[in-house]
mmCIF file of C-alpha atoms and ligand atoms in Angstrom:
data_model
loop_
_atom_site.group_PDB
_atom_site.id
_atom_site.type_symbol
_atom_site.label_atom_id
_atom_site.label_comp_id
_atom_site.label_asym_id
_atom_site.label_seq_id
_atom_site.Cartn_x
_atom_site.Cartn_y
_atom_site.Cartn_z
ATOM 1 C CA MET A 1 6.621 2.563 27.171
ATOM 2 C CA ARG A 2 5.743 1.520 23.980
ATOM 3 C CA ARG A 3 9.928 0.825 21.909
ATOM 4 C CA SER A 4 9.628 -0.499 18.411
ATOM 5 C CA ILE A 5 12.494 -1.191 16.182
ATOM 6 C CA PHE A 6 12.581 -0.337 12.198
ATOM 7 C CA PRO A 7 14.818 -2.544 10.888
ATOM 8 C CA GLY A 8 16.027 -2.551 7.367
ATOM 9 C CA SER A 9 19.333 -3.027 5.289
ATOM 10 C CA PHE A 10 19.058 0.972 4.680
ATOM 11 C CA ASP A 11 21.959 0.647 1.766
ATOM 12 C CA PRO A 12 21.118 4.136 1.318
ATOM 13 C CA LEU A 13 18.501 5.629 3.397
ATOM 14 C CA THR A 14 15.901 6.801 0.978
ATOM 15 C CA ASN A 15 13.209 9.409 1.479
ATOM 16 C CA GLY A 16 10.908 6.131 1.780
ATOM 17 C CA HIS A 17 12.569 5.359 5.161
ATOM 18 C CA LEU A 18 11.769 8.611 6.488
ATOM 19 C CA ASP A 19 8.236 8.553 5.119
ATOM 20 C CA ILE A 20 7.993 5.346 7.060
ATOM 21 C CA ILE A 21 9.779 6.944 9.984
ATOM 22 C CA ARG A 22 7.656 9.986 10.098
ATOM 23 C CA ARG A 23 4.540 8.192 9.924
ATOM 24 C CA SER A 24 5.151 5.575 12.808
ATOM 25 C CA ALA A 25 7.529 7.536 15.197
ATOM 26 C CA PRO A 26 4.232 9.029 16.576
ATOM 27 C CA LEU A 27 2.506 5.627 17.602
ATOM 28 C CA PHE A 28 5.715 4.884 19.546
ATOM 29 C CA ASP A 29 7.611 6.301 22.910
ATOM 30 C CA GLU A 30 10.712 5.248 21.435
ATOM 31 C CA MET A 31 12.311 3.864 17.953
ATOM 32 C CA ILE A 32 14.920 2.225 17.184
ATOM 33 C CA VAL A 33 16.182 2.207 13.613
ATOM 34 C CA ALA A 34 18.044 -1.323 13.124
ATOM 35 C CA VAL A 35 20.388 -1.348 10.577
ATOM 36 C CA LEU A 36 21.477 -4.964 9.477
ATOM 37 C CA ASN A 37 24.961 -5.587 9.553
ATOM 38 C CA ASN A 38 24.480 -8.152 6.723
ATOM 39 C CA ALA A 39 27.881 -9.981 6.388
ATOM 40 C CA ASP A 40 27.219 -11.719 3.098
ATOM 41 C CA LYS A 41 26.100 -8.586 0.911
ATOM 42 C CA ARG A 42 28.203 -6.655 -0.428
ATOM 43 C CA PRO A 43 27.232 -3.070 0.415
ATOM 44 C CA MET A 44 27.690 0.314 -1.187
ATOM 45 C CA PHE A 45 27.903 1.781 2.615
ATOM 46 C CA SER A 46 29.606 0.138 5.572
ATOM 47 C CA VAL A 47 27.272 -0.328 8.490
ATOM 48 C CA GLU A 48 28.410 2.387 10.299
ATOM 49 C CA GLU A 49 28.942 4.519 7.710
ATOM 50 C CA ARG A 50 24.839 3.795 7.089
ATOM 51 C CA CYS A 51 24.249 4.611 10.896
ATOM 52 C CA GLU A 52 25.998 7.766 10.848
ATOM 53 C CA ILE A 53 24.024 8.966 7.704
ATOM 54 C CA ILE A 54 20.606 8.148 9.597
ATOM 55 C CA ARG A 55 21.637 9.763 12.722
ATOM 56 C CA GLU A 56 22.714 12.859 10.552
ATOM 57 C CA VAL A 57 19.522 12.658 8.879
ATOM 58 C CA LEU A 58 16.703 11.767 11.814
ATOM 59 C CA PRO A 59 17.043 15.374 13.342
ATOM 60 C CA SER A 60 15.112 16.916 10.201
ATOM 61 C CA VAL A 61 12.412 14.206 10.965
ATOM 62 C CA GLU A 62 9.228 15.084 12.872
ATOM 63 C CA THR A 63 8.610 12.641 15.173
ATOM 64 C CA ASP A 64 6.012 14.071 17.410
ATOM 65 C CA GLY A 65 8.258 13.404 20.270
ATOM 66 C CA CYS A 66 9.243 9.823 19.826
ATOM 67 C CA ARG A 67 12.643 9.173 21.242
ATOM 68 C CA MET A 68 14.671 8.065 18.162
ATOM 69 C CA SER A 69 18.043 6.417 18.216
ATOM 70 C CA VAL A 70 20.044 4.461 15.266
ATOM 71 C CA GLU A 71 21.732 0.881 16.294
ATOM 72 C CA SER A 72 23.612 -1.795 14.417
ATOM 73 C CA PHE A 73 22.335 -5.408 14.461
ATOM 74 C CA SER A 74 23.778 -9.064 13.474
ATOM 75 C CA GLY A 75 21.494 -11.963 13.301
ATOM 76 C CA LEU A 76 17.690 -12.520 14.082
ATOM 77 C CA THR A 77 15.566 -9.266 13.758
ATOM 78 C CA ALA A 78 13.058 -11.211 16.316
ATOM 79 C CA HIS A 79 16.251 -11.509 18.814
ATOM 80 C CA PHE A 80 17.556 -8.185 18.397
ATOM 81 C CA ALA A 81 13.915 -6.660 19.019
ATOM 82 C CA LYS A 82 13.717 -9.178 22.266
ATOM 83 C CA GLU A 83 17.168 -7.867 23.475
ATOM 84 C CA LYS A 84 15.820 -4.263 23.455
ATOM 85 C CA LYS A 85 12.360 -5.100 24.925
ATOM 86 C CA ALA A 86 10.522 -3.372 21.501
ATOM 87 C CA THR A 87 6.899 -4.914 21.423
ATOM 88 C CA ALA A 88 6.752 -3.963 17.762
ATOM 89 C CA ILE A 89 8.365 -4.496 14.581
ATOM 90 C CA VAL A 90 7.790 -1.594 12.110
ATOM 91 C CA ARG A 91 7.798 -2.221 8.519
ATOM 92 C CA GLY A 92 6.832 -0.478 5.524
ATOM 93 C CA ILE A 93 4.689 -1.706 2.752
ATOM 94 C CA ARG A 94 5.187 -0.047 -0.892
ATOM 95 C CA ALA A 95 3.037 -2.251 -3.011
ATOM 96 C CA VAL A 96 1.147 -5.986 -3.762
ATOM 97 C CA ALA A 97 4.707 -6.985 -4.419
ATOM 98 C CA ASP A 98 6.095 -6.485 -0.846
ATOM 99 C CA TYR A 99 3.006 -8.165 0.945
ATOM 100 C CA GLU A 100 4.083 -11.801 0.064
ATOM 101 C CA TYR A 101 7.848 -11.436 1.076
ATOM 102 C CA GLU A 102 6.425 -8.943 4.295
ATOM 103 C CA LEU A 103 4.495 -11.787 5.232
ATOM 104 C CA ARG A 104 6.372 -14.768 5.453
ATOM 105 C CA MET A 105 8.903 -12.536 7.258
ATOM 106 C CA ALA A 106 5.999 -11.147 9.904
ATOM 107 C CA LEU A 107 4.867 -14.671 10.468
ATOM 108 C CA MET A 108 8.452 -16.005 10.900
ATOM 109 C CA ASN A 109 9.156 -13.453 13.116
ATOM 110 C CA ARG A 110 6.234 -13.823 15.234
ATOM 111 C CA ARG A 111 7.002 -17.651 15.495
ATOM 112 C CA LEU A 112 10.286 -16.873 16.816
ATOM 113 C CA GLU A 113 9.260 -14.198 19.208
ATOM 114 C CA PRO A 114 5.208 -14.269 19.535
ATOM 115 C CA SER A 115 4.679 -11.596 21.921
ATOM 116 C CA ILE A 116 6.370 -8.792 19.535
ATOM 117 C CA GLU A 117 4.005 -7.762 16.766
ATOM 118 C CA THR A 118 4.589 -6.512 13.410
ATOM 119 C CA VAL A 119 3.272 -3.066 12.544
ATOM 120 C CA PHE A 120 2.849 -2.326 8.954
ATOM 121 C CA LEU A 121 2.513 0.920 7.472
ATOM 122 C CA MET A 122 1.315 1.779 3.696
ATOM 123 C CA ALA A 123 4.251 4.156 2.297
ATOM 124 C CA GLY A 124 3.538 7.026 0.495
ATOM 125 C CA GLU A 125 2.544 6.665 -2.913
ATOM 126 C CA GLU A 126 5.222 8.854 -4.533
ATOM 127 C CA PHE A 127 7.431 6.623 -2.826
ATOM 128 C CA SER A 128 5.671 3.186 -3.919
ATOM 129 C CA TYR A 129 8.398 2.876 -6.590
ATOM 130 C CA VAL A 130 11.479 3.989 -4.114
ATOM 131 C CA SER A 131 14.073 1.221 -2.792
ATOM 132 C CA SER A 132 17.785 1.451 -1.953
ATOM 133 C CA THR A 133 18.486 -1.094 -5.134
ATOM 134 C CA LEU A 134 16.807 1.220 -7.481
ATOM 135 C CA MET A 135 18.068 4.367 -6.143
ATOM 136 C CA LYS A 136 21.702 2.912 -6.343
ATOM 137 C CA GLN A 137 21.351 1.624 -10.120
ATOM 138 C CA VAL A 138 19.755 4.747 -11.275
ATOM 139 C CA PHE A 139 22.631 6.408 -9.531
ATOM 140 C CA GLU A 140 25.738 4.682 -10.780
ATOM 141 C CA LEU A 141 24.056 4.704 -14.471
ATOM 142 C CA GLY A 142 24.144 8.309 -14.282
ATOM 143 C CA GLY A 143 20.130 9.409 -13.516
ATOM 144 C CA LYS A 144 18.709 12.018 -11.625
ATOM 145 C CA ILE A 145 17.133 10.556 -8.305
ATOM 146 C CA ASP A 146 16.940 14.106 -6.427
ATOM 147 C CA GLY A 147 14.054 14.576 -4.374
ATOM 148 C CA LEU A 148 13.900 10.564 -4.033
ATOM 149 C CA ILE A 149 17.234 10.728 -1.158
ATOM 150 C CA PRO A 150 18.281 12.985 1.663
ATOM 151 C CA GLU A 151 20.416 15.429 -0.131
ATOM 152 C CA ILE A 152 23.206 14.110 1.960
ATOM 153 C CA VAL A 153 22.956 10.458 0.790
ATOM 154 C CA GLU A 154 23.072 11.815 -2.887
ATOM 155 C CA THR A 155 26.469 13.840 -1.880
ATOM 156 C CA LYS A 156 27.975 10.199 -0.155
ATOM 157 C CA MET A 157 26.709 8.178 -3.023
ATOM 158 C CA ARG A 158 28.597 10.418 -5.463
ATOM 159 C CA GLY A 159 31.904 10.487 -3.303
ATOM 160 C CA LYS A 160 31.696 6.271 -3.727
ATOM 161 C CA ILE A 161 31.447 6.626 -7.162
ATOM 162 C CA GLU A 162 34.374 9.614 -7.783
ATOM 163 C CA GLY A 163 36.038 7.896 -4.929
HETATM 164 O O1 PNS B 1 15.654 -2.996 3.954
HETATM 165 P P1 PNS B 1 15.560 -4.684 3.875
HETATM 166 O O2 PNS B 1 16.466 -5.574 3.507
HETATM 167 O O3 PNS B 1 14.426 -5.117 2.999
HETATM 168 O O4 PNS B 1 15.261 -5.535 5.355
HETATM 169 C C1 PNS B 1 15.665 -7.026 5.407
HETATM 170 C C2 PNS B 1 15.465 -7.174 6.852
HETATM 171 C C3 PNS B 1 16.947 -6.523 7.411
HETATM 172 C C4 PNS B 1 14.347 -6.716 7.693
HETATM 173 C C5 PNS B 1 15.738 -8.514 6.670
HETATM 174 O O5 PNS B 1 16.382 -9.091 5.961
HETATM 175 C C6 PNS B 1 16.003 -9.687 8.153
HETATM 176 O O6 PNS B 1 15.288 -9.266 9.162
HETATM 177 N N1 PNS B 1 17.284 -9.850 8.384
HETATM 178 C C7 PNS B 1 17.815 -9.932 9.705
HETATM 179 C C8 PNS B 1 17.743 -11.340 9.758
HETATM 180 C C9 PNS B 1 16.158 -12.257 9.994
HETATM 181 O O7 PNS B 1 15.529 -11.962 10.929
HETATM 182 N N2 PNS B 1 16.504 -12.937 9.091
HETATM 183 C C10 PNS B 1 14.995 -13.744 9.596
HETATM 184 C C11 PNS B 1 13.457 -13.125 9.075
HETATM 185 S S1 PNS B 1 11.752 -14.032 8.969
#
């Protein structure tokens, strides 16, 4: 049984995240999309909303039989992975700029839990500039981001902005 976690803030879920799920899920029997409950940040969506959105969108993603689930977590990613008996942490790399941060996290996570490997996947080049932060910024300022986030996310973002 090969179980992985795909941790992130997912505020909000983007098509870049879905691309990484689509590419990585077939490598595992099970994958938990692990949504960080980060008390320090002021997210656009609550952790419950983020989980709900991912649960709604996941059935449309082809995962080649990999059993998908969504859970929120607090604290350290490495500890959550261990608690869930996962053997891998999946992360996507978009561009060179991601590498240093991801390397530091992977090495720290390995120090914390040597039995858990971080598996990196290269995001599709069409998503190389897509980040949740950029999506929120452009959307809030009235720019078009269709095709870069799932439709349901755009609807929910509009709901947040229009109140
Ligand atoms: O989607 P993001 O914001 O790039 O995800 C970052 C995330 C959630 C993977 C990272 O911030 C994280 O692992 N946070 C949990 C706390 C933790 O484990 N910190 C030490 C990482 S070495």
